XYZ file of C-alpha atoms in Angstrom:
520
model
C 28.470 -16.827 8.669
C 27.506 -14.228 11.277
C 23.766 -13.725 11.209
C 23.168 -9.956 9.381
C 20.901 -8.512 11.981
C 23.870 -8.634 14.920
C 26.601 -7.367 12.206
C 23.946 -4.364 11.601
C 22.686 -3.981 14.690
C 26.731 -3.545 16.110
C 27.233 -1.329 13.722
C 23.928 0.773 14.436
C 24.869 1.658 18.312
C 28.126 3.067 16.412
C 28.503 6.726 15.851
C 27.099 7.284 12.293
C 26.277 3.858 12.007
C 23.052 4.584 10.402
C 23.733 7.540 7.830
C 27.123 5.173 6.652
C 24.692 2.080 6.404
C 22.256 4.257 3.915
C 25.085 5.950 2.225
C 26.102 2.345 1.150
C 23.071 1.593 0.238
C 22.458 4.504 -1.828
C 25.526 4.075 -3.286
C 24.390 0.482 -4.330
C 20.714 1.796 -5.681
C 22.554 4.726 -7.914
C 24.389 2.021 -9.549
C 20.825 0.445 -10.212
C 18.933 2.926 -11.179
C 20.664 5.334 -13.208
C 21.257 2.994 -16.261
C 17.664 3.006 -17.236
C 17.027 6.452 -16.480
C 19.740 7.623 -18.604
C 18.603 4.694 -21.179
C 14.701 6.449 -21.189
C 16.433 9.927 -21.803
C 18.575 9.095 -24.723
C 16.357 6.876 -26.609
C 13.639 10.240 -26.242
C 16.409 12.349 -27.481
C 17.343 10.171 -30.688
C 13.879 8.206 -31.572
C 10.936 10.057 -29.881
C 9.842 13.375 -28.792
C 8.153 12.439 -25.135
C 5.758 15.533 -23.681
C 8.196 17.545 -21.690
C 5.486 16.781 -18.625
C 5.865 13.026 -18.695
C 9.264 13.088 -18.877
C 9.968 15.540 -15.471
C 7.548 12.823 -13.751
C 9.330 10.433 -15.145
C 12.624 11.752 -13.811
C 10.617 12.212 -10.502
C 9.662 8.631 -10.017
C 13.152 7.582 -10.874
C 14.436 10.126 -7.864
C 11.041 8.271 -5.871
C 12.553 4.925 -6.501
C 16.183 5.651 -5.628
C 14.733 7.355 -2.281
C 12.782 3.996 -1.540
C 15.134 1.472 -2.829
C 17.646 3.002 -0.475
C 15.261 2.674 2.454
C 13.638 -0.450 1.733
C 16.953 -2.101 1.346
C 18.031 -0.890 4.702
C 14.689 -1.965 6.480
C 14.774 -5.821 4.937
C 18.058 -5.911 6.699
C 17.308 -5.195 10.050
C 13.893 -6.106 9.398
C 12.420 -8.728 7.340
C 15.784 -11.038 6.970
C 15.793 -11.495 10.763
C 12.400 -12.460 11.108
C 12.576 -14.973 8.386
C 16.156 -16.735 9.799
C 14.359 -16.750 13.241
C 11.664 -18.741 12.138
C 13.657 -20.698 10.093
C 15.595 -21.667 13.417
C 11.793 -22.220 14.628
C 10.888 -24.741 11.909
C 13.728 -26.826 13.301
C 12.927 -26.721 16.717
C 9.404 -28.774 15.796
C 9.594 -32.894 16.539
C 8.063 -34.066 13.540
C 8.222 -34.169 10.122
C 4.292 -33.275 10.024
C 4.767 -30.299 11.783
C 7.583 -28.958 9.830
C 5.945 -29.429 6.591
C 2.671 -28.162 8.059
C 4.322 -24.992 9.300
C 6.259 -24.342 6.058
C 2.762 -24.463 3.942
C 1.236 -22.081 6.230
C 4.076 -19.567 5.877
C 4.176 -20.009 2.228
C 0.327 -19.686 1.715
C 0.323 -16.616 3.752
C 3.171 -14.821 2.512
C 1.834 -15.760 -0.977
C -1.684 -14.375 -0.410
C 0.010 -11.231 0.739
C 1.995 -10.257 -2.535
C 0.780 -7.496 -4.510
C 2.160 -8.330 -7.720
C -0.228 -11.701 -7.441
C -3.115 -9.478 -6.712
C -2.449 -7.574 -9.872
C -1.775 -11.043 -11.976
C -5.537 -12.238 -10.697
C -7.246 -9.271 -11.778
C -5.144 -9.836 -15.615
C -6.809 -13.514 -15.179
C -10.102 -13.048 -14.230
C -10.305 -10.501 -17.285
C -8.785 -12.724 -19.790
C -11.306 -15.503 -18.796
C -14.390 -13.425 -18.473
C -14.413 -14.440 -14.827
C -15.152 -17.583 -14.938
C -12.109 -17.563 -12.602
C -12.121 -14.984 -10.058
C -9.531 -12.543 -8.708
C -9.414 -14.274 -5.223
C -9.662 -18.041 -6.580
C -6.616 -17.945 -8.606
C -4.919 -16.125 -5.635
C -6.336 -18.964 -3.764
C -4.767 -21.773 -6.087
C -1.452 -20.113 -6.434
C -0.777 -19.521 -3.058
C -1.829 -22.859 -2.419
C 0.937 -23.972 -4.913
C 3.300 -21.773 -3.493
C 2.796 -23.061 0.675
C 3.093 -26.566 -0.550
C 6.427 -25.656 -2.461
C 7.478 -23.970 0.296
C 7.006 -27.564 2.916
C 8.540 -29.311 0.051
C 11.726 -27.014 -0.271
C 11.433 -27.107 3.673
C 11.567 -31.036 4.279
C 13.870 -31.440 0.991
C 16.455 -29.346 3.424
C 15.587 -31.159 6.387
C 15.671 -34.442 4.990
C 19.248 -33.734 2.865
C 17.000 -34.592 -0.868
C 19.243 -33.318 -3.957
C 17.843 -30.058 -5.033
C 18.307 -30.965 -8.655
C 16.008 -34.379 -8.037
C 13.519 -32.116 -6.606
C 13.219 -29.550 -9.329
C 13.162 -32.423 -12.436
C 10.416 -33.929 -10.372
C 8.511 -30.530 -10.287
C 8.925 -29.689 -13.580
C 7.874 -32.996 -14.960
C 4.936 -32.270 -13.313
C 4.584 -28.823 -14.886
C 4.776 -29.854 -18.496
C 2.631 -32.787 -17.973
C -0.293 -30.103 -16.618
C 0.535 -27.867 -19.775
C -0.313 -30.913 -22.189
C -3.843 -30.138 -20.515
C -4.512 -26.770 -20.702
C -4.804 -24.454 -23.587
C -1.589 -22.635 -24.989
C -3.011 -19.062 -23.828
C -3.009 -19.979 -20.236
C 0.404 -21.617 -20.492
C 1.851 -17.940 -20.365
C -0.334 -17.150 -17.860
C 0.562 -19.875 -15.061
C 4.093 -19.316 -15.970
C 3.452 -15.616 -15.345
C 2.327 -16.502 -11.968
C 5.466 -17.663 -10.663
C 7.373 -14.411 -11.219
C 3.657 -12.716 -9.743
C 4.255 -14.838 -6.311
C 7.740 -13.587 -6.007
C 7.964 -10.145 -5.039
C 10.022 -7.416 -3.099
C 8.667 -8.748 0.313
C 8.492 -12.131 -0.025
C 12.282 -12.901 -1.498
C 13.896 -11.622 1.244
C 11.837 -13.698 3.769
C 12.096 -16.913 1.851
C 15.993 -16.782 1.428
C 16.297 -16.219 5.140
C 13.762 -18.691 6.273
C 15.814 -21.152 3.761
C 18.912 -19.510 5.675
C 17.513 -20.382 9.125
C 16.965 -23.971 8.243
C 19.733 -24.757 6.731
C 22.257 -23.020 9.207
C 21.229 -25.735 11.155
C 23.530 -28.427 9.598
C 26.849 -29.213 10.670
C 27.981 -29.328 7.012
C 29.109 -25.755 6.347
C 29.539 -26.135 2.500
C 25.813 -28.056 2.126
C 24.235 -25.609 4.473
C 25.400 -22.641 1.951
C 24.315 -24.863 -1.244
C 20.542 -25.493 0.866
C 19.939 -22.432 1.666
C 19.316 -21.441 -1.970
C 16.316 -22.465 -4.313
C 13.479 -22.079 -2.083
C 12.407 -19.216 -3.936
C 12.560 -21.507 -7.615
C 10.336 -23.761 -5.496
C 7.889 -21.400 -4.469
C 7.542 -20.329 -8.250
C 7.283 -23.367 -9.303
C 4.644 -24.117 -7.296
C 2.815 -21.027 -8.165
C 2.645 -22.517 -11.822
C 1.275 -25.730 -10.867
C -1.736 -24.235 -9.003
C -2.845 -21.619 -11.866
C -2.423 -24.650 -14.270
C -4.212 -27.294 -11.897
C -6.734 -24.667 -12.117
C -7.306 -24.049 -15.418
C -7.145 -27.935 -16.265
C -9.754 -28.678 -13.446
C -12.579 -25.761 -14.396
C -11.812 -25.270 -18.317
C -12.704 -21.399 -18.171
C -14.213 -19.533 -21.121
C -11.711 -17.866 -23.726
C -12.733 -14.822 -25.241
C -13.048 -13.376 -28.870
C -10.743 -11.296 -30.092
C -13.043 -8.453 -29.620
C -13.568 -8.799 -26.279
C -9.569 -7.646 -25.534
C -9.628 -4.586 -27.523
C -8.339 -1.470 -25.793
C -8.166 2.162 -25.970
C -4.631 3.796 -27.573
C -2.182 4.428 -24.310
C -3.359 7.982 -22.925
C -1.427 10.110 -21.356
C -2.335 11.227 -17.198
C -2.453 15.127 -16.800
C -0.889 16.822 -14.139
C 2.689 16.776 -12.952
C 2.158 15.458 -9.484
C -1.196 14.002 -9.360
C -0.495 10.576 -10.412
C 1.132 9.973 -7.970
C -1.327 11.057 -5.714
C -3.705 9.128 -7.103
C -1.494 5.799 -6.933
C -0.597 6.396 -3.156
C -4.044 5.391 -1.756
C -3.461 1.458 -3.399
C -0.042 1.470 -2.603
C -0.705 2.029 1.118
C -3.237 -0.776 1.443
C -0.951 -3.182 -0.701
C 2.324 -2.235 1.200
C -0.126 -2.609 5.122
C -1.476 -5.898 3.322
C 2.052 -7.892 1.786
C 3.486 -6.980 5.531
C 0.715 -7.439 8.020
C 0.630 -11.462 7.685
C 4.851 -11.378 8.171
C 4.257 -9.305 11.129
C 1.479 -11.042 12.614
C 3.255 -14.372 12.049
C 6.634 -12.757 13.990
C 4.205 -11.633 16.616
C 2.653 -14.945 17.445
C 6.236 -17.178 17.262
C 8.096 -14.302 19.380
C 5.234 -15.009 21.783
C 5.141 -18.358 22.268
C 8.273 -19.411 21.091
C 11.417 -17.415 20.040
C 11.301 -15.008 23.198
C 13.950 -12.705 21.488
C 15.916 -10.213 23.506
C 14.464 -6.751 23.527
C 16.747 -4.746 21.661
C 16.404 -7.556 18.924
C 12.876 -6.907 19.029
C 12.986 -3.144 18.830
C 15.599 -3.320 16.031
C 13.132 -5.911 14.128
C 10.048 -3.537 14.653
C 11.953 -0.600 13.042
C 13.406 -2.411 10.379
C 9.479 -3.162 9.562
C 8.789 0.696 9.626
C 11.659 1.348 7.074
C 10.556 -1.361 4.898
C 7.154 -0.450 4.632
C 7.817 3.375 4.086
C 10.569 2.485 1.588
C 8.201 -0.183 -0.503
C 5.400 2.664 -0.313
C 8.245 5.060 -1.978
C 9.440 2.734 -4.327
C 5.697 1.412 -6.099
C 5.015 5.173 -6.234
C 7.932 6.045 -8.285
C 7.094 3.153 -10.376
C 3.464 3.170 -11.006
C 3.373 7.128 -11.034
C 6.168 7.748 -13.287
C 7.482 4.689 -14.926
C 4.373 2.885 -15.980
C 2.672 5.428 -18.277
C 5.940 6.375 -20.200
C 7.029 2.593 -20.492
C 3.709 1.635 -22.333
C 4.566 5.031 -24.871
C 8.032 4.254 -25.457
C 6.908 0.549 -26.879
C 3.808 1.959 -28.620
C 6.076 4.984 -30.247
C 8.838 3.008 -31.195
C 6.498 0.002 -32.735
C 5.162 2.985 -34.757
C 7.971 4.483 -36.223
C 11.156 2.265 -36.012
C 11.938 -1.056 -37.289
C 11.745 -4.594 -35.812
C 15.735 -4.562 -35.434
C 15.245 -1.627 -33.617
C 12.543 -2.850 -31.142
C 14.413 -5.841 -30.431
C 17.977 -3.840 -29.608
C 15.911 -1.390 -27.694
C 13.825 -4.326 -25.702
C 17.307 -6.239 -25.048
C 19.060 -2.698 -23.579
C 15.462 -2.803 -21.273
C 15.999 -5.853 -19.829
C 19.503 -5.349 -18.540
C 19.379 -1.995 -17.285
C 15.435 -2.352 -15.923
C 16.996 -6.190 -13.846
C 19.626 -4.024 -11.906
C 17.248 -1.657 -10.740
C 14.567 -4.853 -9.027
C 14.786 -5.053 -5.030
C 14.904 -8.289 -4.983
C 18.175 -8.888 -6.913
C 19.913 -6.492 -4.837
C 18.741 -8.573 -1.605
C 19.333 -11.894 -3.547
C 23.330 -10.836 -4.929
C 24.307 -9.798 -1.887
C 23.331 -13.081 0.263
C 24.966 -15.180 -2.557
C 28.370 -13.310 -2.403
C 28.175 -13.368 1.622
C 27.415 -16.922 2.045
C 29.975 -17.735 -0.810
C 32.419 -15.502 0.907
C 33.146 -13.720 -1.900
C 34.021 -16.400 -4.025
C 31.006 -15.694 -6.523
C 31.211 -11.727 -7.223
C 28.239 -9.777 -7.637
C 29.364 -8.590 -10.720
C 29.653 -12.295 -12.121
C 26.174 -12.815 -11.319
C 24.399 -9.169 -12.429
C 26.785 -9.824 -15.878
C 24.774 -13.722 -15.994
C 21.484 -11.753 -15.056
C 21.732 -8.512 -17.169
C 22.572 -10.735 -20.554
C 19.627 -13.682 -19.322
C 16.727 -10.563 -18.793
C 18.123 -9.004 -21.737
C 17.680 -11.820 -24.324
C 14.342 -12.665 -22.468
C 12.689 -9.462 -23.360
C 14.276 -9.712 -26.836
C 12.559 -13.066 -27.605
C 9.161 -11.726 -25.596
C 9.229 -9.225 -28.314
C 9.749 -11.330 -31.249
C 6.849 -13.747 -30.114
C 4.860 -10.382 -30.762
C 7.000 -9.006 -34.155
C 6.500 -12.387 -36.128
C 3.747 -14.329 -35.793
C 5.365 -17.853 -36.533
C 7.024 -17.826 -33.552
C 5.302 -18.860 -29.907
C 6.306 -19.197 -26.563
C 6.010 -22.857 -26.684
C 9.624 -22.602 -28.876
C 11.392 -20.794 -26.369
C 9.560 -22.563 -23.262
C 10.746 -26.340 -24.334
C 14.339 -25.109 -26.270
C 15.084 -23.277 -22.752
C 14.021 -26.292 -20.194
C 15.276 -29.353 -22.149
C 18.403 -27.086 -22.015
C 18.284 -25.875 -18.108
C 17.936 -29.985 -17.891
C 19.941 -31.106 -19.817
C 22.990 -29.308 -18.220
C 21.464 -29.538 -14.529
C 23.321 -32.488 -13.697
C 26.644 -30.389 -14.835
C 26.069 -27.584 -12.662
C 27.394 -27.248 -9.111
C 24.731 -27.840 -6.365
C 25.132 -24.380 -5.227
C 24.708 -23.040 -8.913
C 21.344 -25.233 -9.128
C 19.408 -23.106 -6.341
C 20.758 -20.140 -7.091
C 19.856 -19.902 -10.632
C 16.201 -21.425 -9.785
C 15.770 -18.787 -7.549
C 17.371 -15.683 -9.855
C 14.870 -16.833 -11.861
C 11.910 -15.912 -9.276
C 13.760 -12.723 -8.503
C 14.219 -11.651 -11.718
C 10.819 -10.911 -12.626
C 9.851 -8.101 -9.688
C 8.019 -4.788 -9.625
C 9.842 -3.122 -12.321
C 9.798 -6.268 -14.544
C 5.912 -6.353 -14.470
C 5.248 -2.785 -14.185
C 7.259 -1.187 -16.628
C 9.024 -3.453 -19.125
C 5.122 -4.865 -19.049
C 4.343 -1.328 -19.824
C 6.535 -0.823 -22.823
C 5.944 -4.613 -24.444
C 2.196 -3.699 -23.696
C 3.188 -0.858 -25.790
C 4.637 -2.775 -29.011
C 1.641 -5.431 -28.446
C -1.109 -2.689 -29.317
C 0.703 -1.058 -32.240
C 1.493 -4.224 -33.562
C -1.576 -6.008 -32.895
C -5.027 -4.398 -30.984
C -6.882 -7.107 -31.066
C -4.419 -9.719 -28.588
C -2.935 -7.075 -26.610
C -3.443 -8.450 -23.355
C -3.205 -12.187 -24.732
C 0.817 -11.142 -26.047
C 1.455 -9.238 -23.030
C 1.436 -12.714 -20.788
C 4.944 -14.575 -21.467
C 7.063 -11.353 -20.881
C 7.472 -12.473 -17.428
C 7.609 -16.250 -18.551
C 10.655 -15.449 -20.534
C 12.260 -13.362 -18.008
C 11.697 -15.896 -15.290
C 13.216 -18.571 -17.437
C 16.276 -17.330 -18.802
C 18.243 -16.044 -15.727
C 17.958 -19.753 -14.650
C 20.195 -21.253 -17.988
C 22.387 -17.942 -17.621
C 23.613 -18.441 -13.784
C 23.508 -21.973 -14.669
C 26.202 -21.292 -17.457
C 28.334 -19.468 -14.424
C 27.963 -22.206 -12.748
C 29.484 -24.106 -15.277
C 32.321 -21.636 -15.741
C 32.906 -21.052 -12.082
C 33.683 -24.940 -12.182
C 36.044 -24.923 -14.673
C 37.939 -21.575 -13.311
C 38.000 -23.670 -9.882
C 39.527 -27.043 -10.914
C 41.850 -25.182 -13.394
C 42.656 -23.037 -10.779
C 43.354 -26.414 -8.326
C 44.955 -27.697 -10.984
C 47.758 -25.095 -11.241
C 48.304 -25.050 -7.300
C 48.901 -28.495 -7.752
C 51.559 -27.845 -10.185
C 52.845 -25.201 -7.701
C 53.343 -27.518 -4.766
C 54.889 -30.092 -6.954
C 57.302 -28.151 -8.639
């Protein structure tokens, strides 16, 4: 496989290269976006009756997003992939083991640190626990999980470890933590690994995995290694939160303490997102200052790339960062506010059935639109060659997000049920069939699981189960707002998983019948 950055960069000293490169890409983000929009607009026209005003910003964050998506996309391309293969190939240039696993944990601990959505998951923390955990100490402890993930994915690669021994090692590790902490910071930790993986810091983990692997003379294993770093990295982001909470024992609060105003509704047509830009900005400078900084210091010393690799890198930084800045906008300004409405409204006046048909249509139109699984589908059908479509795997996403929002929502519609009953059904399962599953399969569905659960997962389908959770019940809205993202991290994993399953059989079936062919 050709690395991306010389196939774009060939195709960007072209005439037109550039305007037919983001008329693909806008062509790919349409496809993403527009189901939920058009999903938003019909459930207003046959359930609700939305304030004309929220519903023209609404429609302007989705045009916000589609601008920024489309940008972004372009930028981690020629950007952020390249930098991430290169010091992939950089990892294997180091002599020792030490080295390599020391370098992967400072990678992963600073790309960690730099992820917004973790930022945002802190604050949710220190607030649940009355700060007896702050902000920058769980960001602390999960990107600590995460870097040490990261070496272990890393030296699993270098070292030729079987991905599946790896993850059944991590996990057991996992649940034996959970026996030790109480249930309401389960959701919480498990939270934290779809917090760790964001817009940024998939694309630079699959190439980094890329880089490394590329190495081997193995074709085949280097296309099955390149995947699951990102499962890793979430993984360890739950160990560390749950480490945490086992070690220091924070303070849970009364039910009192967590009750919050009825969802208001911003005035003004443009100022939200006004208002939202300032934060973006510093996020957006902040997720890719420690990427560039790191590129900076191994070009330096070590890579020595040629110049118009450099140049092409540098500008694909520029894109990404304007794009990202473009994208949160549209999100937080106009998706956010009408997400948390739409749950509260609908929890109001229309039944449970209702909510939970409603919540499953969220999840599968709201996964197409994340950057992540745009970034993610398209390395897995170029390293496959095409043998695993990208409409096989956004089918296994769309139905695994779907039915994770639907059982989020039913933890919060019927108080018997917990998270607990969908965490151990859904893992005893994943490992159960593990050892079924192609090796490929394995890493990828680990790491559609980190994808899965991006910006718009924990902005605005947060937003409208945040919605539900206050008309159904005040008092633990925050409290049944954590395991959304626990849910929707989980259940892409047994869905691409059950592909994998299915791509075996339509392989050896398909072997099968050539066989027959020859004979006869």
């Amino acid at each position: 496989m050709k690395f991306k950055d010389t196939k774009l960069i060939d195709r960007l000293t072209e005439g037109g290269g550039l305007l037919s490169i983001l008329l693909e890409k806008l062509k790919e983000v349409l496809y993403s976006v527009i189901p939920i929009t058009v999903l938003v607009l019909i459930l207003n026209f046959l359930f609700l009756r939305l304030d004309s005003l929220l519903i023209v910003r609404f429609l302007m964050g989705s045009l916000l997003i589609i601008i920024g998506l489309t940008i972004f996309l372009f930028g981690i391309d020629i950007g952020i992939t390249p930098i991430g293969e290169n010091m992939g190939r950089l990892l294997m240039r180091l002599s020792t083991i030490v080295g390599i696993g020391l370098l992967a944990l400072v990678l992963g601990f600073f790309i960690s640190i730099a992820e917004p959505d973790l930022h945002i998951l802190a604050q949710q923390v220190e607030n649940i626990a009355l700060k007896t955990m702050s902000k920058n100490f769980v960001v602390l402890v999960v990107s600590l999980g995460v870097g040490a993930m990261i070496s272990v994915g890393i030296l699993r690669i270098v070292k030729q470890v079987r991905l599946t021994k790896v993850f059944i090692g991590a996990y057991c590790v996992i649940f034996a933590l959970v026996a030790l902490v109480p249930q309401e910071y389960v959701a919480m930790a498990f939270d934290a690994s779809g917090a760790t993986t964001g817009a940024l810091t998939v694309p630079f983990m699959l190439a980094l995995a890329y880089g490394v692997a590329i190495r081997q003379r193995d074709s085949l294993k280097a296309e099955a290694d390149s995947f699951g770093l990102v499962g890793l990295a979430s993984s360890g982001a739950i160990m560390g939160l749950l480490f945490a909470v086992a070690l220091f024992r924070p303070q849970l609060p009364n039910s009192e303490t967590l009750v919050t105003a009825e969802p208001a509704v911003s005035s003004g047509l443009v100022q939200p997102f006004i208002d939202i830009l300032p934060y973006t900005l510093q996020d957006v400078a902040f997720a890719l200052l420690p990427i560039v900084i790191i590129f900076l210091l191994a070009n330096g010393f070590y890579l020595r790339l040629p110049k118009r690799t450099r140049r092409q890198i540098f500008v694909g930084i520029i894109y990404s960062f304007i794009g990202l800045i473009v994208f949160l906008v549209g999100v937080n300004g106009g998706f956010m506010e009408i997400g948390r409405l739409i749950g509260f409204q609908l929890a109001t006046t229309q039944s449970k059935i209702v909510l939970l048909v409603v919540g499953f249509l969220m999840g599968v139109t709201t996964i197409l639109a994340e950057p992540a699984v745009l970034v993610l589908s398209q390395q897995i059908e170029e390293t496959t060659a095409g043998s695993v479509k990208k409409t096989w795997l956004y089918f296994a996403l769309c139905t695994g997000v779907g039915l994770a929002i639907l059982f989020a929502l039913s933890r919060i519609l019927y108080p018997g049920v917990h998270l607990y009953h969908f965490l151990i059904t859904g893992y005893v399962i994943i490992f159960i069939i593990i050892f079924k599953v192609p090796e490929l399969f394995v890493g990828m569905a680990f790491d559609s699981g980190g994808v899965a659960s991006g910006p718009m997962t924990a902005t605005f389908i947060f937003a409208f189960v945040q919605g539900i959770a206050h008309a159904t019940d005040p008092s633990n809205i925050i409290l049944n707002s954590f395991g959304m993202i626990t849910m929707v991290a989980m259940m892409p994993i047994l869905s691409i998983m059950l592909l994998g399953i299915f791509y075996q059989f339509m392989l050896t079936r398909s072997r099968i019948g050539k066989g027959e062919d020859d004979y006869e």
